[in-house]
Coordinates of C-alpha atoms in Angstrom, one line a residue:
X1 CA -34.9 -5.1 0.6
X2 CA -33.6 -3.6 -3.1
X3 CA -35.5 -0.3 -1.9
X4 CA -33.7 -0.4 1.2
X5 CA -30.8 -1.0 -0.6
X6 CA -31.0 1.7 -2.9
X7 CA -31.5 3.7 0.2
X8 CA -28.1 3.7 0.7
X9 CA -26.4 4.1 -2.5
X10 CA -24.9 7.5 -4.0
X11 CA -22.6 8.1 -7.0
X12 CA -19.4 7.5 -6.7
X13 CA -17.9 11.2 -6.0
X14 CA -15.3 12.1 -3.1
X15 CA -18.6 14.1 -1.4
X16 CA -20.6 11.0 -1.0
X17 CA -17.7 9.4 0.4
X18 CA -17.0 12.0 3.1
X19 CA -20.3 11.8 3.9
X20 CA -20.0 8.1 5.5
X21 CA -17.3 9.7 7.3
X22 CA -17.5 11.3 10.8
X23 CA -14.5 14.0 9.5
X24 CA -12.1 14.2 7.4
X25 CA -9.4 11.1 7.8
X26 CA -5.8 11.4 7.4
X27 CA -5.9 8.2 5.5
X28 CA -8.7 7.7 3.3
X29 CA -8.4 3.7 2.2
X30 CA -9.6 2.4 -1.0
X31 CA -9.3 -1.3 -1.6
X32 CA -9.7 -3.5 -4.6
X33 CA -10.7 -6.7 -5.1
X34 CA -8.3 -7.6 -7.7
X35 CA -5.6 -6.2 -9.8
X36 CA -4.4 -5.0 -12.8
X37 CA -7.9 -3.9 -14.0
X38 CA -7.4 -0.5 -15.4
X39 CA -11.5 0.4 -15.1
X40 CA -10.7 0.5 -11.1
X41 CA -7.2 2.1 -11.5
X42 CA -9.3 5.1 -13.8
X43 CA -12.2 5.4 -10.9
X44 CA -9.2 5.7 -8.3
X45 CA -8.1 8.5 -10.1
X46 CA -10.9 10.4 -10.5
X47 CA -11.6 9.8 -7.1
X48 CA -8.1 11.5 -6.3
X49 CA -8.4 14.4 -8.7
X50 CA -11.8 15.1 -6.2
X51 CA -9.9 14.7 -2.7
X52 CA -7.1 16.8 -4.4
X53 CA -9.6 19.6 -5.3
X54 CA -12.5 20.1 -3.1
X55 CA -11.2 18.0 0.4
X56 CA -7.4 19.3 0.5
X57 CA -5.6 15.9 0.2
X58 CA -2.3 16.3 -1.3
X59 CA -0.7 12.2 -1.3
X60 CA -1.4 9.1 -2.9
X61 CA -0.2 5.7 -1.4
X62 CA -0.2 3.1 -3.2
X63 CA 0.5 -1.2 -3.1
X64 CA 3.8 -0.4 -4.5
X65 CA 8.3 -0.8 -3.7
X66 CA 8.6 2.1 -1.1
X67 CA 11.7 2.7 -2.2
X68 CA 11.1 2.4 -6.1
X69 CA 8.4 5.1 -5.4
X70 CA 10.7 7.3 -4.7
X71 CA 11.7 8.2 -8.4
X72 CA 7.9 8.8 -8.9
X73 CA 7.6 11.3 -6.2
X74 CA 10.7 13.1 -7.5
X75 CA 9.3 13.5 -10.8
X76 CA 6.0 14.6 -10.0
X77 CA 6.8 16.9 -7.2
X78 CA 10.3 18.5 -9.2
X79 CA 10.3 17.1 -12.8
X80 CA 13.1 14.7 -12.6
X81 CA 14.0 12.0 -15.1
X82 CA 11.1 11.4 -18.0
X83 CA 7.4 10.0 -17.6
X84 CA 9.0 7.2 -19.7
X85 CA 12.3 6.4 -16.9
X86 CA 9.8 7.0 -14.3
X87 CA 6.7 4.2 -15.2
X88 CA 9.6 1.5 -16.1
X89 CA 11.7 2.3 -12.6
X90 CA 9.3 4.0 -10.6
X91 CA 6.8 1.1 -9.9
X92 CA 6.9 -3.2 -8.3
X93 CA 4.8 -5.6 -9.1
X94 CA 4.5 -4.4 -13.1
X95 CA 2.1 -1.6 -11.9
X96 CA 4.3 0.9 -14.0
X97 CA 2.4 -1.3 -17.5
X98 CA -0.6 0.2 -16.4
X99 CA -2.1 3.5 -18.9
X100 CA -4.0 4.4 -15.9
X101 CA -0.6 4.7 -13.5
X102 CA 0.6 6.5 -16.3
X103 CA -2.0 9.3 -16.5
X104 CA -2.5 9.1 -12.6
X105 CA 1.4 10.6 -12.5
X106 CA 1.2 12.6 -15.5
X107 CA -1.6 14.9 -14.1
X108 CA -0.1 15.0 -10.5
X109 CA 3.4 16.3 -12.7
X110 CA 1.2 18.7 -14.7
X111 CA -1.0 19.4 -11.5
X112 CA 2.1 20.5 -9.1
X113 CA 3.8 22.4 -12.0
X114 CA 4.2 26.2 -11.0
X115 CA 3.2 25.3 -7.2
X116 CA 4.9 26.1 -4.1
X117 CA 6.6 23.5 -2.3
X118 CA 3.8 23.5 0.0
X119 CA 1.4 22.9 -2.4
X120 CA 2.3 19.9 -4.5
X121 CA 1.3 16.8 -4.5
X122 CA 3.0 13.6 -3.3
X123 CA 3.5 10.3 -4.3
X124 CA 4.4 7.4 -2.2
X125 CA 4.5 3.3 -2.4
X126 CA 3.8 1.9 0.7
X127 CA 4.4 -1.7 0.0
X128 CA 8.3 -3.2 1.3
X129 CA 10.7 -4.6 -1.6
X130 CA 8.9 -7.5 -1.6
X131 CA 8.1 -9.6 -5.1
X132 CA 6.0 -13.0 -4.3
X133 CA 9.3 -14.8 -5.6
X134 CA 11.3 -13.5 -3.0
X135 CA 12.8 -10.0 -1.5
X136 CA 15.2 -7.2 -2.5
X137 CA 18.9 -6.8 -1.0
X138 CA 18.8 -4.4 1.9
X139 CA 22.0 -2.7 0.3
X140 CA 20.3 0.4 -1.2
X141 CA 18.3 1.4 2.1
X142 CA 21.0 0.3 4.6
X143 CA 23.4 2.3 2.8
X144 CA 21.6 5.1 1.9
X145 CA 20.5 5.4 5.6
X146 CA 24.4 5.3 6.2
X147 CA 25.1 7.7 3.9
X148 CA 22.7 10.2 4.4
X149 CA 23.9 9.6 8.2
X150 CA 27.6 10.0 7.7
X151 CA 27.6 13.4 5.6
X152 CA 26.3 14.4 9.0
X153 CA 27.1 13.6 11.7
X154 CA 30.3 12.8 13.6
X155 CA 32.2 9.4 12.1
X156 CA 32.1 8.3 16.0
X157 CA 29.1 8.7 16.5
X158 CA 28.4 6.2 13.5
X159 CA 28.5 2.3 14.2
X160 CA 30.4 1.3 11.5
X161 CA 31.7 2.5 8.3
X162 CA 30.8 2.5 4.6
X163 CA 32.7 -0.5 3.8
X164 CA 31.9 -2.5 6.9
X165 CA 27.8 -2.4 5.5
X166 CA 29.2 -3.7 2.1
X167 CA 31.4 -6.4 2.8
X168 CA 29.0 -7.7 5.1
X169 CA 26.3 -7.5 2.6
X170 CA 28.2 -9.3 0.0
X171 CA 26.9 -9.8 -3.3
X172 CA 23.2 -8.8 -4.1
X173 CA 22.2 -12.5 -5.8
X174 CA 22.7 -14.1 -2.2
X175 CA 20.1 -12.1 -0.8
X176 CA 17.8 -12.1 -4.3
X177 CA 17.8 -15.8 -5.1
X178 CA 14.2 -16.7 -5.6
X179 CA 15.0 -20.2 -4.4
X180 CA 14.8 -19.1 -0.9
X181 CA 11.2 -18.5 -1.1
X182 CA 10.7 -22.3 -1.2
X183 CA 13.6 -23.6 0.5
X184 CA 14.8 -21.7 3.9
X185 CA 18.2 -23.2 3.5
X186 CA 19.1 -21.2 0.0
X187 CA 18.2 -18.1 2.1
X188 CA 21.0 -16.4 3.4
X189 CA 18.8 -14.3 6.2
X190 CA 19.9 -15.9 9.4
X191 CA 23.5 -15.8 8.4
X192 CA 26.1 -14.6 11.0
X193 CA 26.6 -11.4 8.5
X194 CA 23.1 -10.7 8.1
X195 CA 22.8 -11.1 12.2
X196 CA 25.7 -8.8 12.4
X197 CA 23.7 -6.5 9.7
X198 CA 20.4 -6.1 11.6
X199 CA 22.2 -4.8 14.7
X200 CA 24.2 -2.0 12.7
X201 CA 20.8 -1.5 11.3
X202 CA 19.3 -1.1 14.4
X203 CA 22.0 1.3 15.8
X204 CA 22.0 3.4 13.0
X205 CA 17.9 3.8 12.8
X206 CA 18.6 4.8 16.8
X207 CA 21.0 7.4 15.7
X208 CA 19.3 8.7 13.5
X209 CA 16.3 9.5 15.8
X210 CA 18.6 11.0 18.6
X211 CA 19.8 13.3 15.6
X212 CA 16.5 14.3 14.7
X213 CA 16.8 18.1 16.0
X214 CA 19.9 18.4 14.1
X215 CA 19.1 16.7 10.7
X216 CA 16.0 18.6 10.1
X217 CA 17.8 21.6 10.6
X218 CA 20.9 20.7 8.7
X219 CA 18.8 19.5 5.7
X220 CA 14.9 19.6 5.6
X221 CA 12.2 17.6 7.2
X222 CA 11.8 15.7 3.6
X223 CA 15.3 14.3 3.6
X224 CA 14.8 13.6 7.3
X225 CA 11.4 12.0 6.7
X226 CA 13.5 9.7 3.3
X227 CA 15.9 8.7 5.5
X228 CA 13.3 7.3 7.8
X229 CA 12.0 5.2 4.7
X230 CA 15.3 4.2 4.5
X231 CA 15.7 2.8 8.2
X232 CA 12.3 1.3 8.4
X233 CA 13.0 -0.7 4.9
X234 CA 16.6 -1.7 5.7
X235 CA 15.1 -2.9 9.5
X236 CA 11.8 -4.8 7.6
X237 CA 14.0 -6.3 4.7
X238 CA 16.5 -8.0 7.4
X239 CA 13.7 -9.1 9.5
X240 CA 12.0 -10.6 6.3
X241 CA 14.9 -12.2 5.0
X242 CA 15.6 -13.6 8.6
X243 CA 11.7 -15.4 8.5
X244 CA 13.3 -17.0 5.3
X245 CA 15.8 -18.8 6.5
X246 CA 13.0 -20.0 9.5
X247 CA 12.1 -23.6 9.0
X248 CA 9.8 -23.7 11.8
X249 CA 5.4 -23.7 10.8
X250 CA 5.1 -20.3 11.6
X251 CA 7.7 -19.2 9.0
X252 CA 4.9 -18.2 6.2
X253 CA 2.6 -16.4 9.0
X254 CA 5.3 -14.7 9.9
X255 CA 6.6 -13.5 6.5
X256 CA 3.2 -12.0 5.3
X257 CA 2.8 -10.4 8.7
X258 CA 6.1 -8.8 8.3
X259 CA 5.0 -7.4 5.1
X260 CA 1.7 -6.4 6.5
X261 CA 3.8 -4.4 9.8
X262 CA 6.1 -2.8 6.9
X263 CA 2.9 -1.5 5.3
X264 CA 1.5 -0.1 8.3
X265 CA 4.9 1.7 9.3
X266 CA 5.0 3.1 5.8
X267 CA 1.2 4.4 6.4
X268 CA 2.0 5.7 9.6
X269 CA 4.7 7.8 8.3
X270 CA 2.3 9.1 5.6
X271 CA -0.1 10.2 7.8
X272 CA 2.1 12.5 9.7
X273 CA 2.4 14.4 7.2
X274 CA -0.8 15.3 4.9
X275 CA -3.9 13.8 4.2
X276 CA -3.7 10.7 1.7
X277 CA -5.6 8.4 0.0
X278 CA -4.2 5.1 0.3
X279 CA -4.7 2.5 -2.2
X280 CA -4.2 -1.5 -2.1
X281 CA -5.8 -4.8 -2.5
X282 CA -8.9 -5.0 0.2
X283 CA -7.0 -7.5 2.1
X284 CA -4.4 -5.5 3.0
X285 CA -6.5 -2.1 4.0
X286 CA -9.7 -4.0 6.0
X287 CA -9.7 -3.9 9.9
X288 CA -9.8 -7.5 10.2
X289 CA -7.8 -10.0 10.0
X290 CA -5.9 -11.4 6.3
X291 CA -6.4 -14.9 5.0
X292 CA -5.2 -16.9 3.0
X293 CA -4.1 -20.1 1.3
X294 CA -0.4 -20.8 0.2
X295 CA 1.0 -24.1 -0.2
X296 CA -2.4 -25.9 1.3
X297 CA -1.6 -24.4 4.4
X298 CA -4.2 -21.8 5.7
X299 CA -2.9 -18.4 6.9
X300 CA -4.0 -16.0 9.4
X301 CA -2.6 -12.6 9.7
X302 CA -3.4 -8.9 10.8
X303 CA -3.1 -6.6 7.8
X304 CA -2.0 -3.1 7.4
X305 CA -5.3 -1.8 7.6
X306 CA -5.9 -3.2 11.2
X307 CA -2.8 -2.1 12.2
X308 CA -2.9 1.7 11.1
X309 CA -6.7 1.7 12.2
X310 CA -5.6 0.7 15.8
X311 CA -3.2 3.4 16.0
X312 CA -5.3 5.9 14.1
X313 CA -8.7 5.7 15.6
X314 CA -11.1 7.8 13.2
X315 CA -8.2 9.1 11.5
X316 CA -8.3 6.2 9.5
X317 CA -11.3 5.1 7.0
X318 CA -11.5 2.0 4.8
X319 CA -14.0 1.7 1.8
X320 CA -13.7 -1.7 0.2
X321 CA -14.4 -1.8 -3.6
X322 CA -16.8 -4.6 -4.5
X323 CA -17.6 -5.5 -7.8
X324 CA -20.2 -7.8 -10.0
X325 CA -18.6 -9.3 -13.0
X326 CA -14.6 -9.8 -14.7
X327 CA -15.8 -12.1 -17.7
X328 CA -12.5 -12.3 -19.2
X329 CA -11.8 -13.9 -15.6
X330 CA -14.7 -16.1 -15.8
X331 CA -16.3 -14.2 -13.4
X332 CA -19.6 -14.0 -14.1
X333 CA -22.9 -12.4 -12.6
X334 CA -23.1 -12.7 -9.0
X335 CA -25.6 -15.1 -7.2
X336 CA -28.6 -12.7 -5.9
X337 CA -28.2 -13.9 -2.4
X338 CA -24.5 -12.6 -2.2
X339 CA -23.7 -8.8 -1.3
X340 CA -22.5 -8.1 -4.9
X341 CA -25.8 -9.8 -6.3
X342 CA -27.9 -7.9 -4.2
X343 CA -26.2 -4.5 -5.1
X344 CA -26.0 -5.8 -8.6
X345 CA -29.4 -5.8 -9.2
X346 CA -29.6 -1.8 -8.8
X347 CA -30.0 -0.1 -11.9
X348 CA -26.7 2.3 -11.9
X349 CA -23.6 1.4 -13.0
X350 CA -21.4 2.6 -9.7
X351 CA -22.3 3.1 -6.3
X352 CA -20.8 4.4 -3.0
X353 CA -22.8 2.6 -0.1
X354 CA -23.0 3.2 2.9
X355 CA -21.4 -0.1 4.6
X356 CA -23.2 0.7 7.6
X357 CA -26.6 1.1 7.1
X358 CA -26.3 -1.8 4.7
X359 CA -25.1 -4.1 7.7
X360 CA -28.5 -2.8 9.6
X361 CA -30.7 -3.7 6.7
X362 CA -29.4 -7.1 6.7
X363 CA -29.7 -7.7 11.1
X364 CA -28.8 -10.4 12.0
X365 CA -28.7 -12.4 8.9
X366 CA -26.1 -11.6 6.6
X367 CA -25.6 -12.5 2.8
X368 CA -23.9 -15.3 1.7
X369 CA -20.3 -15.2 0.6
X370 CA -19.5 -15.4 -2.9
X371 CA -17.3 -17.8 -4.2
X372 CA -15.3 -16.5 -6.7
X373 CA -13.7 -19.1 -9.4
X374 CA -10.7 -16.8 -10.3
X375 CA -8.0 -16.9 -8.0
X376 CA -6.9 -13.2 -8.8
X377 CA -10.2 -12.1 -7.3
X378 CA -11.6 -12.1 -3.8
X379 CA -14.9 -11.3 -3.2
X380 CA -16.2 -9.3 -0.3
X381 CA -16.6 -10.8 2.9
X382 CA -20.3 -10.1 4.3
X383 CA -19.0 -10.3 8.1
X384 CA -16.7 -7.1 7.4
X385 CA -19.8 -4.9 6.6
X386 CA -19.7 -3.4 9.9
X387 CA -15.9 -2.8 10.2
X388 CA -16.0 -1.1 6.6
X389 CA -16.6 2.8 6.7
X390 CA -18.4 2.4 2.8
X391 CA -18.4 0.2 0.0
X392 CA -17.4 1.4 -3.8
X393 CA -19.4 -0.6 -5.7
X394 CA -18.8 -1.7 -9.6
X395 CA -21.0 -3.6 -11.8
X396 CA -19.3 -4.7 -14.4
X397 CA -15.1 -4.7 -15.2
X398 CA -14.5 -4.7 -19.0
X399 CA -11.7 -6.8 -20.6
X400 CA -10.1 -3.5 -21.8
X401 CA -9.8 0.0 -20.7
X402 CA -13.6 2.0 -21.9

């Protein structure tokens, strides 16, 4: 079986992950496990710096605000603001702390310095506005959407005005206040305003896409393509803050599926463009199904991943990164009947597998399941073997940055 195995396994370069792959994908997913472990932020990047160089990718997506990441991709395609301004304001969920964010947009600013437009690379978050305490105001998409929208075309054609949006949207805390995560009543989503606001939403996200021929001309298919971003966050944050305010059993489902769909729509958008690598926690890049546990109630949801690959076909590719051992988590070495203690048993330090052949050498009877006593880490699944395009595998994840 461990020669088998071993059959399978290359180093971890962008080559030998094209080779699992029928062609080249538009998105090229690599999930994680867990986060905020530098060693798999630094492999990432190397693995970028290869797609950049020898397979003509030119975008990185990441689990981040959509909208923050929009100060990053300014600075690393034009130089604006400071690497400082941009890690403290450019990234959600404290991903801007990281040293290996930091030198992944440092060398895409020094990489795209002196390039054409058509040339440079691209950052983008793909994640909504979305904190696990609660979610952001729709005021600066809905607004900028109206803005950009109003500086060009006819004030008839618009469905309200400037100061309709904000004195329906009120103060920013009402939409912010963490309680509502917990209690549906402090949430101020299915309010007659924010009903009100998710129609004008809606009417302005139609106008903009009968405008299309116009705007593109009139400005350029970037500030077309950011005003998208902003009618597809403004329409996802008032949906999500709507599920809120639900106080029916399908309110959580339905608030980390709407996360899930605002993923996908943010990875869709990508992909029309240029190739990209997208990165994110497994969950939300696998073809399967999501699952989870919050508040002793068992979830069930399709993630991103499934939703992108339906829509994508072969033009999108997931490889999972597996890993054997966090000891400052308490993870420890991997039981030997368990994917990750089977291919932690090989004598290398990284792998790329191929998921495929691996799910052949195993038939019909697959490994068990690791059980992982950290709740920051989730081990792989072996069922999803043979809906994974390749597996990254890493031995061991040090307590600090090598």
């Amino acid at each position: 079986m461990a020669t088998d195995i071993k059959d399978t396994a290359h180093a971890v370069e962008a080559a030998a992950v094209m080779r699992l792959l029928p062609a080249r994908p538009r998105l090229l997913a690599l999930g994680e496990p867990t986060h905020g472990e530098d060693t798999l932020l630094d492999l990432r990047n190397e693995l970028f710096r290869q797609l950049v160089e020898q397979e003509g990718y030119r975008t990185i997506a990441i689990e981040s605000d959509c909208m923050t990441g929009l100060v990053v991709d300014d600075y690393v395609t034009s130089g604006t603001g400071t690497l400082d301004e941009v890690m403290e304001h450019g990234f959600s969920h404290g991903w801007g702390t990281s040293a290996a964010n930091r030198e992944l947009v440092r060398w895409m600013r020094d990489y795209n310095d002196g390039r054409p437009a058509s040339d440079r690379l691209r950052f983008a978050g793909f994640d909504g506005p979305l904190e696990i305490t609660g979610a952001a105001s729709p005021r600066q998409a809905l607004t900028a959407l109206h803005g950009y929208l109003s500086a060009r075309v006819d004030a008839d054609l618009l469905p309200c005005t400037g100061e309709t949006l904000e004195r329906l949207l009120g103060a920013d805390d009402r939409w912010t206040d963490p309680a509502a995560m917990t209690d549906p009543a402090q949430s101020v989503g299915r309010s007659a305003e924010a009903g009100r606001l998710r129609l004008l939403a809606d009417e302005l996200v139609a106008l903009l896409d009968e405008q299309t021929p116009h705007l593109i001309t009139a400005t350029s298919r970037d500030d077309w393509h950011r005003a998208r971003l902003y009618g597809r966050t403004a329409t996802g944050l008032l949906r999500y803050h709507h599920w809120m305010a639900d106080t029916s059993p399908a309110r959580m489902t339905r608030l980390v599926g709407v996360r899930d769909s605002m993923m996908a729509a943010n990875l869709l958008a990508v992909a029309e463009q240029v190739p990209a690598l997208v990165h994110a926690h497994n969950g939300h890049l696998q073809r399967e199904k999501s699952t989870m546990r919050m508040g002793g109630m068992p979830l069930e949801w399709w993630s991103a991943g499934a939703l992108v690959s339906a829509r994508l076909g072969e033009e999108y590719a997931f490889v999972a990164t597996a890993l054997g051992t966090i000891r400052h988590q308490g993870v420890d070495t991997p039981p030997p009947d368990t994917v990750e203690g089977l291919l932690y048993a090989l004598p290398e330090d990284r792998y790329v597998i191929d998921a495929g052949r691996l799910a052949t050498t195993f038939g019909d009877t697959l490994p068990a399941h690791r059980v992982s006593p950290w709740f920051g880490y989730a081990p792989f699944d072996p069922a999803h073997l043979a809906n994974s395009d390749g597996i990254v595998f890493v031995k061991d994840v040090p307590g600090e940055r090598p």
